PDB file of C-alpha atoms in Angstrom:
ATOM      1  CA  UNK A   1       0.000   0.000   0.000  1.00  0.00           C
ATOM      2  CA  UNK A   2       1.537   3.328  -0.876  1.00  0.00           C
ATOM      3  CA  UNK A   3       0.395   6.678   0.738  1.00  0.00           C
ATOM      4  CA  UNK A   4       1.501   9.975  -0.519  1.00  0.00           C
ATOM      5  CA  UNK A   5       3.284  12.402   1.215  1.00  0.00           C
ATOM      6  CA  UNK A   6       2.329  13.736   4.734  1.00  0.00           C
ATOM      7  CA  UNK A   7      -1.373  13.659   3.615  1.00  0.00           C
ATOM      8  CA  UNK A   8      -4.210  12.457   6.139  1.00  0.00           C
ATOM      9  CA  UNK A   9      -5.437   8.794   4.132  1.00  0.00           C
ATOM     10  CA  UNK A  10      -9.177   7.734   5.098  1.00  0.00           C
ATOM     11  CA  UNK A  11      -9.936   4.204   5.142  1.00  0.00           C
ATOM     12  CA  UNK A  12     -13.141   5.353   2.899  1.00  0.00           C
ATOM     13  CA  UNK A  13     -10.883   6.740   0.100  1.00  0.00           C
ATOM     14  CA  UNK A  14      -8.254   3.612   0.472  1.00  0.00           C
ATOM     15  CA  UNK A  15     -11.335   1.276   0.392  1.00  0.00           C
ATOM     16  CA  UNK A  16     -12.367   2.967  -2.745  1.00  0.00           C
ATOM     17  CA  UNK A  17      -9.160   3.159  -3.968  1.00  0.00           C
ATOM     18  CA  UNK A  18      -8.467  -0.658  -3.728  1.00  0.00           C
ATOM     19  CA  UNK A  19     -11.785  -2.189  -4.109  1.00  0.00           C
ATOM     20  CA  UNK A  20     -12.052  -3.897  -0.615  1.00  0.00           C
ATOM     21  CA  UNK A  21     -14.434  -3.151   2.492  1.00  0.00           C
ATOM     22  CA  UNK A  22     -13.719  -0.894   5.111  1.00  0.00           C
ATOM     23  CA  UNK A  23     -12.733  -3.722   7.734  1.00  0.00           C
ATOM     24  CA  UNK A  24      -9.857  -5.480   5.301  1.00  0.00           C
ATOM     25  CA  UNK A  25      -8.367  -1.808   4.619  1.00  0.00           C
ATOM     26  CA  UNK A  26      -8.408  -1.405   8.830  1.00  0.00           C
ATOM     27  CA  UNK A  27      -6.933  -4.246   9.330  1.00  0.00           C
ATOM     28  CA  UNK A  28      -3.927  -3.662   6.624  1.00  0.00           C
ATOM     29  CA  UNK A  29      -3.511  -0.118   8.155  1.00  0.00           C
ATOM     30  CA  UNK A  30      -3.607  -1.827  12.050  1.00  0.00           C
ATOM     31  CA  UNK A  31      -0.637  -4.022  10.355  1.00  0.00           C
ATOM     32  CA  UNK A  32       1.402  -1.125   8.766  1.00  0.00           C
ATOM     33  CA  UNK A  33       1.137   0.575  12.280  1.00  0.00           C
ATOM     34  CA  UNK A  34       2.335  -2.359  14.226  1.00  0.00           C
ATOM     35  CA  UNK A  35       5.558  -2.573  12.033  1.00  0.00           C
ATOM     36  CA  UNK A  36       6.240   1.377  12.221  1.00  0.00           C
ATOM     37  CA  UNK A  37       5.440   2.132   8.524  1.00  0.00           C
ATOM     38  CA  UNK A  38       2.729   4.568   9.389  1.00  0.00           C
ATOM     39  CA  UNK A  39       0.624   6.729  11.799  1.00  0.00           C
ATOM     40  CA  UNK A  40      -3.108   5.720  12.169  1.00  0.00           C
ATOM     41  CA  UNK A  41      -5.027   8.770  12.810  1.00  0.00           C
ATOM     42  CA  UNK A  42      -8.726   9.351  13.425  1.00  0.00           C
ATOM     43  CA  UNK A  43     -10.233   7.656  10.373  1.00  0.00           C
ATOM     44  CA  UNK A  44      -7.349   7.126   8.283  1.00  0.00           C
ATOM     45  CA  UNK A  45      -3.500   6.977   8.540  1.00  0.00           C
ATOM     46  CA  UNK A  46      -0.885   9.215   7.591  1.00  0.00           C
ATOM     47  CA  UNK A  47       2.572   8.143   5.616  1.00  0.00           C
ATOM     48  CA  UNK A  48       5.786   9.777   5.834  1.00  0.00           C
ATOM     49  CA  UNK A  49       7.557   8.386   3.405  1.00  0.00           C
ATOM     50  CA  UNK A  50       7.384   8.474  -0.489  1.00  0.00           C
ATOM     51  CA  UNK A  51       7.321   5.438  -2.542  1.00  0.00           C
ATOM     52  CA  UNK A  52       6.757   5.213  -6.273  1.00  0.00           C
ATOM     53  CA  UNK A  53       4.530   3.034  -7.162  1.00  0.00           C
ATOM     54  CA  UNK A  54       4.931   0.347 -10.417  1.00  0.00           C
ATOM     55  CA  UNK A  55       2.891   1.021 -13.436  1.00  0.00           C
ATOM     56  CA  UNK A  56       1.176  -2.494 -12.579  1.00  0.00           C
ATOM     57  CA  UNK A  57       0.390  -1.231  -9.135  1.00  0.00           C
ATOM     58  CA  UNK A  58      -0.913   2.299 -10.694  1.00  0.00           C
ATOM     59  CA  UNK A  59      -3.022   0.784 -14.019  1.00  0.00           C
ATOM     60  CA  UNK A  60      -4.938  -1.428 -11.367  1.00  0.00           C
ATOM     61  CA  UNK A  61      -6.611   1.921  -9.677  1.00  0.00           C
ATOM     62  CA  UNK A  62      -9.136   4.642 -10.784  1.00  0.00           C
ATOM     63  CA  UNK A  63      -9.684   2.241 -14.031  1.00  0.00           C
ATOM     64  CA  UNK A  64     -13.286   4.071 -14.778  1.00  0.00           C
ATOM     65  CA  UNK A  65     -12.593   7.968 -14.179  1.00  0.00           C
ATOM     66  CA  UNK A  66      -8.847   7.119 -16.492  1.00  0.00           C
ATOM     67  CA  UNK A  67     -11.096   5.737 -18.911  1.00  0.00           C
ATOM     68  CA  UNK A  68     -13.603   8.718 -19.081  1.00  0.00           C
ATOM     69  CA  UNK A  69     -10.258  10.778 -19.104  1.00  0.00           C
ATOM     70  CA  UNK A  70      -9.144   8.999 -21.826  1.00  0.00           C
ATOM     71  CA  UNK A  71     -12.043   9.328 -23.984  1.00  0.00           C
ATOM     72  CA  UNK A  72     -12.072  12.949 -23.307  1.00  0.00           C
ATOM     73  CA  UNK A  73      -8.430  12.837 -24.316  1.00  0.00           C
ATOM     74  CA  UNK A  74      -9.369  11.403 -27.669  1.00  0.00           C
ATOM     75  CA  UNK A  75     -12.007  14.063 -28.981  1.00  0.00           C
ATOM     76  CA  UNK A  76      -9.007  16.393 -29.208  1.00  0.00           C
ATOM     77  CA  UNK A  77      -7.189  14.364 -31.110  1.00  0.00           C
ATOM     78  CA  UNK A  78      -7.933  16.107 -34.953  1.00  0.00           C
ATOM     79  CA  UNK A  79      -7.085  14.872 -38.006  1.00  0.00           C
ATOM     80  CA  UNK A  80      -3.768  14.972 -39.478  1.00  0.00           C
ATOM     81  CA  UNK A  81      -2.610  15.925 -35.824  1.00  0.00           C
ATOM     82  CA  UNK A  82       1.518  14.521 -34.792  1.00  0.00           C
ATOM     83  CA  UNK A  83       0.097  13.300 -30.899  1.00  0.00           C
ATOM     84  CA  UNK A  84       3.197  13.365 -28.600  1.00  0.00           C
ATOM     85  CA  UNK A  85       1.769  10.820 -25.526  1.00  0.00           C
ATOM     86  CA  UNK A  86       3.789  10.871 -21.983  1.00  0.00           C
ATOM     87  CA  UNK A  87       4.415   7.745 -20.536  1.00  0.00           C
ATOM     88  CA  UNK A  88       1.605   6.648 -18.045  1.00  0.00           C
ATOM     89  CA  UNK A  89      -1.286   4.749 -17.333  1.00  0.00           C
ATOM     90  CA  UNK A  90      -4.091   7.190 -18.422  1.00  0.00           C
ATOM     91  CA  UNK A  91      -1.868   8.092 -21.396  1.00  0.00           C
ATOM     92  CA  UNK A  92      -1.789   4.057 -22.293  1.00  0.00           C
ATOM     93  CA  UNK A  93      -5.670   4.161 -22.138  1.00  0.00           C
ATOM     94  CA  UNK A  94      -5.560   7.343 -24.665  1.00  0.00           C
ATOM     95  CA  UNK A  95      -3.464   5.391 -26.855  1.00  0.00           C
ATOM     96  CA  UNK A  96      -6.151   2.754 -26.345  1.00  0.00           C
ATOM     97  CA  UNK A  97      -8.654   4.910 -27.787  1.00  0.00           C
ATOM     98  CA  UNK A  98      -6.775   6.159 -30.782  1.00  0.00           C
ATOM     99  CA  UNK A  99      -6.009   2.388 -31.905  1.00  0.00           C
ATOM    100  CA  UNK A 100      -8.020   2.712 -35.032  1.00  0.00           C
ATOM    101  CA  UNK A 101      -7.130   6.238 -35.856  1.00  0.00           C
ATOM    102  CA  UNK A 102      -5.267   6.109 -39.424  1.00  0.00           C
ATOM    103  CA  UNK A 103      -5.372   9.806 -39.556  1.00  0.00           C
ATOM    104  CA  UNK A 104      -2.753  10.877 -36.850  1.00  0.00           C
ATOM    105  CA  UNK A 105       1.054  10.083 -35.966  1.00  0.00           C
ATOM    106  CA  UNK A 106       1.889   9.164 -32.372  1.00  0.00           C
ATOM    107  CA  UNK A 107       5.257  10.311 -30.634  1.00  0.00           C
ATOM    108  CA  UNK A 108       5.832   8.552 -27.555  1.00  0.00           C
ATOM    109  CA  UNK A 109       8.197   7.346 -25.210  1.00  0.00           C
ATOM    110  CA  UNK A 110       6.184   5.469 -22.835  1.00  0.00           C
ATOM    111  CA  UNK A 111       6.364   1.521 -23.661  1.00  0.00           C
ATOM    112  CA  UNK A 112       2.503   0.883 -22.415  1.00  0.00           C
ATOM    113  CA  UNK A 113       1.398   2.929 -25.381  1.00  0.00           C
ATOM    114  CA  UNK A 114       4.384   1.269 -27.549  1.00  0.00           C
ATOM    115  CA  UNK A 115       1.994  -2.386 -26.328  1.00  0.00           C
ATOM    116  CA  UNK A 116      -1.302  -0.827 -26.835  1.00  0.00           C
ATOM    117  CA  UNK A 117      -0.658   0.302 -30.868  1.00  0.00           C
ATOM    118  CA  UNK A 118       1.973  -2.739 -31.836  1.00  0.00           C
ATOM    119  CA  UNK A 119      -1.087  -4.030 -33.672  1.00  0.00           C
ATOM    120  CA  UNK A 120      -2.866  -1.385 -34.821  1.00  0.00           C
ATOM    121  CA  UNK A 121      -2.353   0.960 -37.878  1.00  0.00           C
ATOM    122  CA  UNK A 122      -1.955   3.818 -36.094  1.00  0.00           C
ATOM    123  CA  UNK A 123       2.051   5.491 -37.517  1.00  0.00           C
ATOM    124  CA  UNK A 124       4.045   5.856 -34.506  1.00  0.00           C
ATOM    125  CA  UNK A 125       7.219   7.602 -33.546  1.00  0.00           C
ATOM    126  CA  UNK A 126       9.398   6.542 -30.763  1.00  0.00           C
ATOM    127  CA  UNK A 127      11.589   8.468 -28.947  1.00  0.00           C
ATOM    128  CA  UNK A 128      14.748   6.885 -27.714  1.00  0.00           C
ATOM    129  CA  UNK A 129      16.476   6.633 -24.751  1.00  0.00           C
ATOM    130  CA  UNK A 130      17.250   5.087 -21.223  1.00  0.00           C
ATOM    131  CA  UNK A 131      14.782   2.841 -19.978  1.00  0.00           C
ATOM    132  CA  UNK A 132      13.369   4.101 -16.753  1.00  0.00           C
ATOM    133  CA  UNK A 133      11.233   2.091 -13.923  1.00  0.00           C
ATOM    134  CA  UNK A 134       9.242   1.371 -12.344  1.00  0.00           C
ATOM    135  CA  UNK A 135       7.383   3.718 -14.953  1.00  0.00           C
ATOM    136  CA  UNK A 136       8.176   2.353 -18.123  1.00  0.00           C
ATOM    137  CA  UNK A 137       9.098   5.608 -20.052  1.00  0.00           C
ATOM    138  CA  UNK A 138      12.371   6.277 -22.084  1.00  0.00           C
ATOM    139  CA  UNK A 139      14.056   9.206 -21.375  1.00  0.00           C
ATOM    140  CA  UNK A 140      17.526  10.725 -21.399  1.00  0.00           C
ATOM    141  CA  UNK A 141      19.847  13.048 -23.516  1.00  0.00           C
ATOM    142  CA  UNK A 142      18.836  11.502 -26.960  1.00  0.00           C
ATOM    143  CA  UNK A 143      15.624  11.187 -25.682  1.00  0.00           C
ATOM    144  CA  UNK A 144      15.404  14.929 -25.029  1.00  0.00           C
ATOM    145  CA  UNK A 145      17.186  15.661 -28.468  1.00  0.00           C
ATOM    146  CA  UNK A 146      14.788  13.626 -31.121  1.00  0.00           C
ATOM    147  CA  UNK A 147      11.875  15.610 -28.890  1.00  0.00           C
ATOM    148  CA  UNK A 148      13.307  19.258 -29.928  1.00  0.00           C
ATOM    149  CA  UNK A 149      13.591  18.443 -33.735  1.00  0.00           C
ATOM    150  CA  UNK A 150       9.881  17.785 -33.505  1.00  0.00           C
ATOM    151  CA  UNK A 151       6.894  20.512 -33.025  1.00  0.00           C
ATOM    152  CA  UNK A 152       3.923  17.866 -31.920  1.00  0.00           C
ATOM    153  CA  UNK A 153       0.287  19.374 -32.988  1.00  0.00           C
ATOM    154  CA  UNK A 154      -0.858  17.864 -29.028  1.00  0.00           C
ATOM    155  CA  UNK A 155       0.431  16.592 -26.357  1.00  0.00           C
ATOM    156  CA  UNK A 156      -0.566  14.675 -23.232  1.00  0.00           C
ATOM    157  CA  UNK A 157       1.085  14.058 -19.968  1.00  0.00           C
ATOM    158  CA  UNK A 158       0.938  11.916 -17.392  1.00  0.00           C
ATOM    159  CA  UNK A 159       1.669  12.709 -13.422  1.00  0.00           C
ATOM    160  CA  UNK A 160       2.291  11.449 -10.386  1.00  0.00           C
ATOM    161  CA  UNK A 161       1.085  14.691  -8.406  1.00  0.00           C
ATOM    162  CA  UNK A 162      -0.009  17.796  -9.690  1.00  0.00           C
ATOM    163  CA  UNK A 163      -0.276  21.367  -8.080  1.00  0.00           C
ATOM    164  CA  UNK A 164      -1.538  24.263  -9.942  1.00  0.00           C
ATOM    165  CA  UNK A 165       1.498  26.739  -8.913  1.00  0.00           C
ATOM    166  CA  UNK A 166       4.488  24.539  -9.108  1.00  0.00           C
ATOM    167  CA  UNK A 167       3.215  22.389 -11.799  1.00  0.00           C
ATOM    168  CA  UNK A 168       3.725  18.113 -12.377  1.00  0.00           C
ATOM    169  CA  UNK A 169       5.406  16.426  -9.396  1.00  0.00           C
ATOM    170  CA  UNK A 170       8.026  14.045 -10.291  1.00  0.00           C
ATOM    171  CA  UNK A 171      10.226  11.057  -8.560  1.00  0.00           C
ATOM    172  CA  UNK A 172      13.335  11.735 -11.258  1.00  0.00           C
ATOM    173  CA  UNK A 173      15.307  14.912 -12.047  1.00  0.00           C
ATOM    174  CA  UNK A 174      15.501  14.059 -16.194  1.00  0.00           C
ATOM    175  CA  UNK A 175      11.505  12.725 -15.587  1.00  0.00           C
ATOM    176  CA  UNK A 176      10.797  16.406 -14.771  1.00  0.00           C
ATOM    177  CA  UNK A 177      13.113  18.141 -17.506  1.00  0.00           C
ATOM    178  CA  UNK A 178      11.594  15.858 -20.181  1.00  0.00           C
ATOM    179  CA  UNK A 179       7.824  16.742 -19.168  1.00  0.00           C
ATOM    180  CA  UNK A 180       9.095  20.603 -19.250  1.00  0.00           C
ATOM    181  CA  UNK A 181      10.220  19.776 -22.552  1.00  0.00           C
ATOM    182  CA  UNK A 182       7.418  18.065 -24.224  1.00  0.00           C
ATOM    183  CA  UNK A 183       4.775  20.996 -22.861  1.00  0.00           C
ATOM    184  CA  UNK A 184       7.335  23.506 -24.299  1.00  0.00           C
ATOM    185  CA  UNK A 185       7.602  21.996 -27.784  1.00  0.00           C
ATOM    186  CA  UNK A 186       3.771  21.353 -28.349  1.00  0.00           C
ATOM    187  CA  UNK A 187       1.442  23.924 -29.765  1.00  0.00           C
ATOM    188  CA  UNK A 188      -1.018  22.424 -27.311  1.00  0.00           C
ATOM    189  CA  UNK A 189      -0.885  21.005 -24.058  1.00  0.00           C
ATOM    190  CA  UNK A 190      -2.766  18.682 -21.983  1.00  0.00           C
ATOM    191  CA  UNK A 191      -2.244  16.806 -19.024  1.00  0.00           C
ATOM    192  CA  UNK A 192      -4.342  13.794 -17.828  1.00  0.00           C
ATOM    193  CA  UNK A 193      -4.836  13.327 -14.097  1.00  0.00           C
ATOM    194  CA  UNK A 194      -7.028  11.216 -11.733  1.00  0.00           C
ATOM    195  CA  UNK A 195      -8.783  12.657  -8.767  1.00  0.00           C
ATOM    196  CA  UNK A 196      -6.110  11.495  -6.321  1.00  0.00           C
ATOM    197  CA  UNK A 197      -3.534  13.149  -8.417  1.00  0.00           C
ATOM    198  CA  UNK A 198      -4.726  16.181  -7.078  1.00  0.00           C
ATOM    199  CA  UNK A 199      -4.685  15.760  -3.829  1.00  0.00           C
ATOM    200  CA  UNK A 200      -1.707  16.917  -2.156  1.00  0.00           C
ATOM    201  CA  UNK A 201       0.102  18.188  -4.677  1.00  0.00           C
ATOM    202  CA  UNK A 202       2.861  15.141  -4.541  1.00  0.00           C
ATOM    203  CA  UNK A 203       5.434  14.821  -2.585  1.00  0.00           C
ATOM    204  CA  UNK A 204       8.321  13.935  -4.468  1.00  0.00           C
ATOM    205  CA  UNK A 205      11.441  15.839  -4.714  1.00  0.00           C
ATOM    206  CA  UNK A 206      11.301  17.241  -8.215  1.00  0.00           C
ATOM    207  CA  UNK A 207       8.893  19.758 -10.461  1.00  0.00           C
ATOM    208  CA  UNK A 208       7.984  20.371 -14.330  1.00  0.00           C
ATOM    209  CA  UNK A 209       6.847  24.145 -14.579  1.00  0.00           C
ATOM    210  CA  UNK A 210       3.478  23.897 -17.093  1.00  0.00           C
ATOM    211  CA  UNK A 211       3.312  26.729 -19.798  1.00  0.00           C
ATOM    212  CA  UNK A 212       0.847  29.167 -18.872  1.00  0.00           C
ATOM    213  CA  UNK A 213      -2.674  27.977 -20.362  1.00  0.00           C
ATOM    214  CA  UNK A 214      -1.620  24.523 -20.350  1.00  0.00           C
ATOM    215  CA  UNK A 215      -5.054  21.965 -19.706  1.00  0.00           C
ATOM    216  CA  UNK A 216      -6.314  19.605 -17.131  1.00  0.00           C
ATOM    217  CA  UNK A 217      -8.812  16.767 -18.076  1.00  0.00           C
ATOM    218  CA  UNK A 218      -9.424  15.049 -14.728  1.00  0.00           C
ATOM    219  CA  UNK A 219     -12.408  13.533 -12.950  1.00  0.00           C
ATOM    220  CA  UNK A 220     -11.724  15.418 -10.017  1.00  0.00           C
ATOM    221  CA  UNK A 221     -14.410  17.593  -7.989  1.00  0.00           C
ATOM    222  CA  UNK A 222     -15.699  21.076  -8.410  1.00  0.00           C
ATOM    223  CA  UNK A 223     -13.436  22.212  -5.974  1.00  0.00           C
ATOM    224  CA  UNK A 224     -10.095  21.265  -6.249  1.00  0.00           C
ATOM    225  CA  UNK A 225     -10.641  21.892 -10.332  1.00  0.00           C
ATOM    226  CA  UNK A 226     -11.437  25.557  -9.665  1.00  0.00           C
ATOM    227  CA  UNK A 227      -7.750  26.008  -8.212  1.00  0.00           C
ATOM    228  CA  UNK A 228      -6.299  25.014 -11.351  1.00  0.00           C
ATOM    229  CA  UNK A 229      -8.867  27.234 -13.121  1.00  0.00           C
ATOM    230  CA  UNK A 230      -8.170  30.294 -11.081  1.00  0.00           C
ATOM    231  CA  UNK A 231      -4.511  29.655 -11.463  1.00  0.00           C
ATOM    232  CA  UNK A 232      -5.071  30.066 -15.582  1.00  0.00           C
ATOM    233  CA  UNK A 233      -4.754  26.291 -16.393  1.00  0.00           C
ATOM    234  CA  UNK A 234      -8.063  25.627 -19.037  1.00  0.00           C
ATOM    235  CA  UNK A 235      -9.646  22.977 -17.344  1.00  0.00           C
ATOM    236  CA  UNK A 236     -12.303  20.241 -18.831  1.00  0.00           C
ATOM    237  CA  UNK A 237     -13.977  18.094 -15.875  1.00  0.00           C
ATOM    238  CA  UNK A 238     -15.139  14.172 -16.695  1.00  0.00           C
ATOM    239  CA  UNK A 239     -16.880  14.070 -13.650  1.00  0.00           C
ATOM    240  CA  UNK A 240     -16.923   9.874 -13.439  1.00  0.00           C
ATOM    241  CA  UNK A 241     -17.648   7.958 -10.805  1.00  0.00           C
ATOM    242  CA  UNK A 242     -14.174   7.668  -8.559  1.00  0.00           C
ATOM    243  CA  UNK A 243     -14.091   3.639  -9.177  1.00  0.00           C
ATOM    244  CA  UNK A 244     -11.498   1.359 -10.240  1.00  0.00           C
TER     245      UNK A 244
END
């Protein structure tokens, strides 16, 4: 189980979060506090530490608001458009909905959306580089130079945290310079975030500054999408159900 940052966890969102009933997710937490890996507090249970989580452990959660995201995603997609797509599990389920688009290019460097169009007849460009993990994305010097030869028509982004100051929250120094990179070269911008991506903010060490105007398709509430709204990002809401 991986808690972000010094946030306050309930067992109602972790339930949620993990598909199990209240009384399993008290027991886990009852475990974790035995050992010394958290805090319990009233209702929930508070983590200190920071641990990134695998792709496999991240594409298991928030399956139908990534989906809705996705499909949002797609009906910006025009034709003719070069798509650059991050690496990450609600950019894989993008790339899921533009398998049978014959009318666009995808750029990429993430190797879920490498899987997910393999087989189709979508054209796609990869970008080369060092293999990072637990994510899955390539990145790197040559991954950063084939990116600046190319102007993508759209691009989306993936996160780990987001906060509407300070921009996409990252666990890797050459993770965050890439992201900067890809929102710099695109003529437009978007970046695709579950609900619990903005809570918090994130709390690893490193930040990707987003281009003034850049977008936000998330099924978060009303309320934490008007920060990003007041702080001039153009935000679209999905509005699913919070499920996996």
């Amino acid at each position: 189980m991986a808690l972000l940052g010094d946030d306050d966890v309930s067992v109602h969102d972790l339930a949620a979060e993990f598909d199990v009933s209240l009384s399993t997710i008290r027991r886990d937490l009852a475990a974790l506090a035995d050992a010394g890996r958290i805090t319990r507090t009233y209702g929930g249970a508070v983590d200190h530490r920071v641990v990134e989580r695998s792709w496999h452990d991240k594409e298991r959660v928030q399956r139908t608001e990534k989906d809705a995201i996705a499909r949002a995603a797609a009906g910006l997609v025009r034709s003719g458009d070069v798509v650059l797509l991050d690496a990450g599990t609600t950019v894989a389920r993008l790339a899921h909905e533009l398998r049978d688009r014959t009318d666009v290019t995808v750029v990429t460097n993430g190797l879920s959306t490498l899987v997910e169009l393999a087989d189709a007849e979508v054209d796609v460009v990869v970008l080369g580089g060092r293999l990072r993990r637990p994510n899955e994305s390539l990145l790197g010097t040559r991954t950063e130079q084939a990116l600046r030869r190319l102007t993508p028509d759209i691009a989306f982004l993936g996160v780990d945290g987001l906060d509407p100051g300070r921009g996409i929250n990252c666990p890797d120094y050459e993770q965050a310079a890439l992201k900067e990179t890809m929102a710099e070269c695109a003529r437009d911008c978007w970046v695709l975030a579950d609900h619990s991506k903005l809570a918090g903010g994130g709390g690893f060490p490193y930040w990707a500054a987003m281009p003034a105007g850049t977008g936000l398709i998330s099924g978060a509430d009303g309320e934490q999408l008007a920060v990003f709204a007041e702080a001039a990002w153009s935000v679209r809401s999905v509005r699913s159900v919070h499920a996996t």
